[in-house]
Coordinates of C-alpha atoms in Angstrom, one line a residue:
X1 CA 53.7 67.0 -41.9
X2 CA 54.8 66.1 -38.4
X3 CA 52.6 69.0 -36.5
X4 CA 50.8 69.7 -39.3
X5 CA 47.0 67.9 -39.2
X6 CA 46.1 66.5 -42.5
X7 CA 42.5 68.2 -43.5
X8 CA 41.9 65.8 -46.3
X9 CA 42.8 62.5 -44.4
X10 CA 40.5 61.2 -42.3
X11 CA 43.4 59.3 -39.8
X12 CA 45.0 61.4 -37.5
X13 CA 48.7 61.2 -35.5
X14 CA 48.4 60.0 -31.8
X15 CA 50.7 63.1 -31.1
X16 CA 47.9 65.2 -33.6
X17 CA 44.4 63.5 -31.4
X18 CA 46.7 64.0 -27.3
X19 CA 47.1 67.6 -28.8
X20 CA 43.2 68.1 -29.0
X21 CA 42.6 65.8 -25.9
X22 CA 44.8 68.3 -23.9
X23 CA 43.1 71.4 -25.6
X24 CA 39.6 69.8 -24.9
X25 CA 40.6 69.5 -21.0
X26 CA 42.1 72.6 -20.6
X27 CA 38.5 74.6 -22.0
X28 CA 36.6 72.3 -19.8
X29 CA 38.6 73.4 -16.7
X30 CA 37.9 76.7 -17.3
X31 CA 34.9 76.2 -18.1
X32 CA 34.6 74.4 -14.5
X33 CA 37.1 77.7 -13.3
X34 CA 34.5 79.8 -14.5
X35 CA 30.8 78.0 -13.8
X36 CA 33.2 77.5 -9.9
X37 CA 33.6 81.1 -9.3
X38 CA 29.7 82.2 -10.4
X39 CA 29.3 79.8 -7.6
X40 CA 31.2 81.5 -5.3
X41 CA 29.9 84.8 -6.1
X42 CA 25.8 83.9 -5.3
X43 CA 26.4 81.4 -2.2
X44 CA 28.5 81.4 1.5
X45 CA 30.7 78.5 1.5
X46 CA 29.5 76.3 4.7
X47 CA 32.3 76.7 6.6
X48 CA 31.1 80.1 7.5
X49 CA 27.5 80.1 7.8
X50 CA 28.8 77.1 9.9
X51 CA 31.2 80.0 12.1
X52 CA 28.3 82.9 11.9
X53 CA 25.9 80.6 13.1
X54 CA 27.3 79.3 15.7
X55 CA 29.0 83.3 16.9
X56 CA 24.7 84.2 16.9
X57 CA 24.2 80.7 19.1
X58 CA 21.3 79.7 16.3
X59 CA 20.5 76.2 17.0
X60 CA 16.5 74.6 15.8
X61 CA 14.2 74.4 18.6
X62 CA 11.8 71.2 18.6
X63 CA 8.2 72.0 18.7
X64 CA 8.1 70.3 22.2
X65 CA 10.4 73.5 23.5
X66 CA 8.7 76.0 21.6
X67 CA 5.7 75.4 23.0
X68 CA 6.5 75.4 26.7
X69 CA 8.5 79.1 26.7
X70 CA 4.6 79.6 24.6
X71 CA 2.9 78.5 27.3
X72 CA 5.5 79.9 30.2
X73 CA 4.9 83.5 28.3
X74 CA 1.3 82.9 28.3
X75 CA 1.5 82.2 32.1
X76 CA 3.5 83.9 33.0
X77 CA 2.6 87.7 35.3
X78 CA 5.9 89.8 34.1
X79 CA 3.9 88.8 30.1
X80 CA 2.3 92.0 28.9
X81 CA -1.2 91.0 27.4
X82 CA 0.2 92.0 24.3
X83 CA 3.0 89.0 25.0
X84 CA 0.6 86.7 26.9
X85 CA -2.0 87.3 23.4
X86 CA 1.2 86.6 21.1
X87 CA 2.1 83.2 23.3
X88 CA -1.6 82.2 21.6
X89 CA -1.7 83.7 18.5
X90 CA 1.5 81.3 18.3
X91 CA 0.7 78.2 20.0
X92 CA -2.7 77.5 18.0
X93 CA -0.8 77.3 15.1
X94 CA 1.2 74.2 16.9
X95 CA -2.0 72.5 18.7
X96 CA -3.4 71.9 15.4
X97 CA -1.1 69.2 15.2
X98 CA -2.6 66.0 17.1
X99 CA 1.1 65.1 18.9
X100 CA 1.4 68.3 19.6
X101 CA -1.7 68.8 21.3
X102 CA -1.0 65.4 23.5
X103 CA 1.4 66.9 24.6
X104 CA 0.2 70.3 25.3
X105 CA -2.1 69.0 27.4
X106 CA 0.4 67.0 29.1
X107 CA 2.4 70.1 29.4
X108 CA -0.4 72.0 31.7
X109 CA -1.0 74.4 28.7
X110 CA -4.9 72.8 28.2
X111 CA -5.2 73.8 31.8
X112 CA -4.4 77.1 31.6
X113 CA -6.0 78.4 28.0
X114 CA -9.6 77.1 30.4
X115 CA -9.1 79.4 32.5
X116 CA -7.5 81.6 30.2
X117 CA -11.8 81.6 29.4
X118 CA -12.5 83.3 32.9
X119 CA -9.9 86.5 31.8
X120 CA -11.9 90.0 32.4
X121 CA -9.6 90.8 28.9
X122 CA -12.2 89.9 25.7
X123 CA -8.9 89.7 23.9
X124 CA -7.4 87.0 26.1
X125 CA -10.7 85.5 26.6
X126 CA -10.8 84.7 22.8
X127 CA -7.4 83.7 21.5
X128 CA -6.9 81.5 25.2
X129 CA -11.0 79.8 23.1
X130 CA -9.3 79.4 19.7
X131 CA -6.4 77.4 20.9
X132 CA -8.9 75.5 22.7
X133 CA -10.9 75.2 19.1
X134 CA -7.5 74.0 17.6
X135 CA -5.9 71.8 20.0
X136 CA -10.1 69.8 20.3
X137 CA -10.0 69.3 16.5
X138 CA -10.5 65.6 16.4
X139 CA -8.6 64.8 19.3
X140 CA -10.5 62.4 21.3
X141 CA -8.1 62.1 24.2
X142 CA -8.2 66.7 24.3
X143 CA -12.0 66.6 24.1
X144 CA -12.1 63.8 27.1
X145 CA -9.6 66.1 29.3
X146 CA -11.3 69.6 28.1
X147 CA -15.2 68.4 28.9
X148 CA -13.3 66.7 32.5
X149 CA -11.5 70.2 33.4
X150 CA -15.1 72.7 33.4
X151 CA -13.8 73.7 29.4
X152 CA -18.1 73.4 28.4
X153 CA -19.4 75.2 31.1
X154 CA -17.0 78.4 30.2
X155 CA -18.0 77.6 26.6
X156 CA -21.1 78.5 27.7
X157 CA -20.8 81.0 29.5
X158 CA -19.4 83.5 26.4
X159 CA -22.0 82.3 24.4
X160 CA -25.2 83.1 26.9
X161 CA -23.4 86.4 28.1
X162 CA -22.8 89.6 26.6
X163 CA -19.4 88.9 24.8
X164 CA -17.6 91.0 22.0
X165 CA -18.4 88.6 18.5
X166 CA -15.4 87.9 17.8
X167 CA -15.4 86.2 21.3
X168 CA -18.5 84.2 20.2
X169 CA -17.2 83.3 17.0
X170 CA -14.4 81.6 19.1
X171 CA -16.2 80.2 21.8
X172 CA -18.5 78.8 19.2
X173 CA -15.6 76.9 17.6
X174 CA -13.9 75.8 20.5
X175 CA -17.8 74.2 21.2
X176 CA -17.4 72.3 18.1
X177 CA -14.6 71.4 18.3
X178 CA -15.8 69.5 21.9
X179 CA -18.8 68.6 20.2
X180 CA -18.1 66.4 17.0
X181 CA -17.9 63.0 17.3
X182 CA -17.6 63.1 21.6
X183 CA -21.2 61.6 22.3
X184 CA -20.7 62.2 25.7
X185 CA -20.2 66.4 25.3
X186 CA -22.9 66.1 23.0
X187 CA -24.7 64.9 25.7
X188 CA -23.5 66.8 28.5
X189 CA -24.3 70.1 26.3
X190 CA -28.1 69.0 26.5
X191 CA -28.2 68.1 29.7
X192 CA -26.4 71.6 30.2
X193 CA -28.6 73.9 28.1
X194 CA -26.6 74.3 25.7
X195 CA -29.5 74.1 22.2
X196 CA -30.4 77.4 24.4
X197 CA -28.2 79.0 24.7
X198 CA -27.5 78.4 20.5
X199 CA -31.0 79.6 20.5
X200 CA -30.2 83.1 22.4
X201 CA -27.9 83.6 20.2
X202 CA -31.1 83.9 17.6
X203 CA -32.9 87.1 19.2
X204 CA -29.4 89.1 19.3
X205 CA -28.8 91.4 16.3
X206 CA -25.5 91.6 14.1
X207 CA -24.9 87.4 14.7
X208 CA -25.1 86.4 11.1
X209 CA -22.5 83.9 10.6
X210 CA -23.2 82.8 13.3
X211 CA -26.0 81.8 13.1
X212 CA -25.2 80.3 10.0
X213 CA -22.3 77.7 11.5
X214 CA -25.0 77.4 14.5
X215 CA -26.3 75.7 11.8
X216 CA -23.6 73.9 10.6
X217 CA -22.6 72.6 13.9
X218 CA -26.6 71.2 14.1
X219 CA -26.7 70.1 10.4
X220 CA -23.1 67.9 11.2
X221 CA -24.3 66.4 14.9
X222 CA -27.3 64.7 12.9
X223 CA -25.8 64.0 10.0
X224 CA -22.7 61.6 11.9
X225 CA -25.8 59.8 14.0
X226 CA -27.3 58.9 11.4
X227 CA -24.7 57.8 8.9
X228 CA -23.1 56.1 12.0
X229 CA -26.6 54.0 12.1
X230 CA -26.4 53.6 8.1
X231 CA -23.0 51.9 8.4
X232 CA -21.9 48.3 8.5
X233 CA -20.4 48.5 12.1
X234 CA -18.9 46.2 14.4
X235 CA -18.5 46.1 18.1
X236 CA -17.2 48.9 18.7
X237 CA -18.7 50.9 16.1
X238 CA -21.9 49.1 18.0
X239 CA -20.6 50.3 21.5
X240 CA -20.2 54.0 19.9
X241 CA -23.8 54.1 18.5
X242 CA -25.2 53.1 21.1
X243 CA -23.8 56.0 23.1
X244 CA -24.8 58.1 20.2
X245 CA -28.7 56.7 21.1
X246 CA -28.5 58.7 24.7
X247 CA -27.2 61.3 22.5
X248 CA -31.4 63.3 22.1
X249 CA -31.1 65.5 19.7
X250 CA -33.3 65.8 17.0
X251 CA -35.7 65.9 19.9
X252 CA -35.1 68.5 22.3
X253 CA -34.4 70.5 18.5
X254 CA -37.8 69.6 17.5
X255 CA -39.6 70.6 21.6
X256 CA -37.5 73.8 20.6
X257 CA -39.5 74.9 17.7
X258 CA -35.7 74.6 16.3
X259 CA -38.3 74.0 13.0
X260 CA -39.0 77.6 12.1
X261 CA -35.8 79.4 13.8
X262 CA -33.7 77.6 11.1
X263 CA -36.6 77.9 8.1
X264 CA -36.5 81.9 8.1
X265 CA -32.9 81.5 7.9
X266 CA -33.6 80.8 4.3
X267 CA -34.5 84.8 3.9
X268 CA -30.8 85.7 4.0
X269 CA -28.9 86.9 1.1
X270 CA -25.9 84.4 1.0
X271 CA -25.9 81.4 -1.5
X272 CA -23.6 79.8 0.8
X273 CA -26.0 80.9 3.7
X274 CA -28.7 79.8 2.1
X275 CA -27.0 75.6 1.6
X276 CA -26.0 75.1 4.7
X277 CA -30.0 76.1 6.0
X278 CA -31.4 74.0 3.2
X279 CA -29.3 71.2 3.5
X280 CA -30.7 71.5 7.5
X281 CA -33.9 71.8 6.5
X282 CA -34.0 68.4 4.5
X283 CA -32.2 66.5 7.0
X284 CA -35.5 68.1 10.0
X285 CA -38.0 67.3 7.0
X286 CA -38.4 64.2 8.5
X287 CA -39.6 65.3 12.2
X288 CA -40.4 68.9 10.7
X289 CA -43.3 67.8 8.7
X290 CA -45.8 69.0 9.9
X291 CA -45.1 72.8 11.0
X292 CA -43.4 73.6 7.8
X293 CA -46.8 72.5 6.1
X294 CA -48.6 75.1 8.5
X295 CA -45.3 78.2 7.8
X296 CA -47.3 80.5 5.3
X297 CA -43.8 83.0 5.3
X298 CA -41.8 79.1 4.3
X299 CA -43.8 78.5 1.1
X300 CA -42.9 82.4 -0.5
X301 CA -40.3 81.8 1.5
X302 CA -39.2 78.8 -1.2
X303 CA -41.3 79.9 -4.7
X304 CA -38.9 83.2 -4.7
X305 CA -35.8 80.8 -4.4
X306 CA -37.5 78.1 -6.6
X307 CA -37.4 81.1 -9.2
X308 CA -34.2 82.2 -8.8
X309 CA -32.7 79.4 -8.7
X310 CA -34.1 78.6 -11.7
X311 CA -33.2 81.8 -13.8
X312 CA -29.4 81.3 -12.3
X313 CA -29.2 77.9 -13.2
X314 CA -30.2 78.0 -17.0
X315 CA -27.7 80.8 -16.8
X316 CA -24.6 78.3 -15.6
X317 CA -26.6 76.0 -18.9
X318 CA -26.4 78.9 -21.5
X319 CA -22.0 79.2 -19.9
X320 CA -22.2 75.3 -20.3
X321 CA -22.0 74.6 -17.1
X322 CA -24.4 71.1 -16.8
X323 CA -24.1 70.6 -13.4
X324 CA -23.5 73.4 -11.8
X325 CA -23.7 75.9 -8.0
X326 CA -27.4 77.4 -8.8
X327 CA -28.7 73.7 -10.3
X328 CA -27.5 71.9 -7.4
X329 CA -29.3 74.6 -5.4
X330 CA -32.4 73.8 -7.0
X331 CA -32.4 70.8 -6.9
X332 CA -32.4 70.9 -3.0
X333 CA -35.8 73.2 -2.9
X334 CA -37.1 71.5 -5.0
X335 CA -36.6 68.3 -3.5
X336 CA -38.1 70.3 -0.7
X337 CA -41.1 71.6 -1.7
X338 CA -41.8 68.0 -2.8
X339 CA -41.9 66.6 0.3
X340 CA -43.9 69.4 1.6

């Protein structure tokens, strides 16, 4: 029986086991070889890739190195307008990061961009303001350098003069980034007549999107001070609160009759725009109540909004959405009506 497998027996000779094991190993080896062949077909060897990269002289650049090249391209007199705009477009991506924005500052890029706000080319002004706004966002060091570099005055000039809407949008974005959480800049903004400049935008046609952004900015600036006053603050925050107390934003808003300017925006058709306006009207209520009580147009608008949102909220509820968007807006409208 040597060399023959006894299928009726539960035991195998050592030779039979060796043969079976050898067959298994051969099968595994064949499968592994087939898999390796399949992988080789799909991917090139690492050595080949290395050779190709070396031939192309490709190396990974750091963000710092890339920004140096972009700044150089933007600042070069040999660059075309399109190349300068492309450099600014790419810079905006990099300076969003706080560390990159600080490097951008140390390279002298910030001052170049601020100077770009004076350009006679609208598209350069637009993209320079875009880069500036990105670098300023949540970056106190850049905010300080920008205001000392005259950026605030230049942005207000853009907003106060005749410019394409795209340029004004980016200038307002940069202005908002400069003012948020920076009471010193807010104080300078008021001294330079910044509120009057923003108010002038409401006398211009086709500026609807800008109007809503101004409303959002005013709401944020008023709320950041109120939230700080309501918080439990230590020595550091107490110092910041003292800075905020020197910013007389709300008195200036009331004095320049922003109460009515803002409430008139409730007639806008977009729900998102109304939501932002309702928030600001709610915050201003404590200071504008008497003015609002004598405003028949506001009373009519609020009644119409309540009817509209009652219907939309009921529809939401029928669809199973008990805490829906329109129910929230209805709550805001009702709160204002009750306050009045």
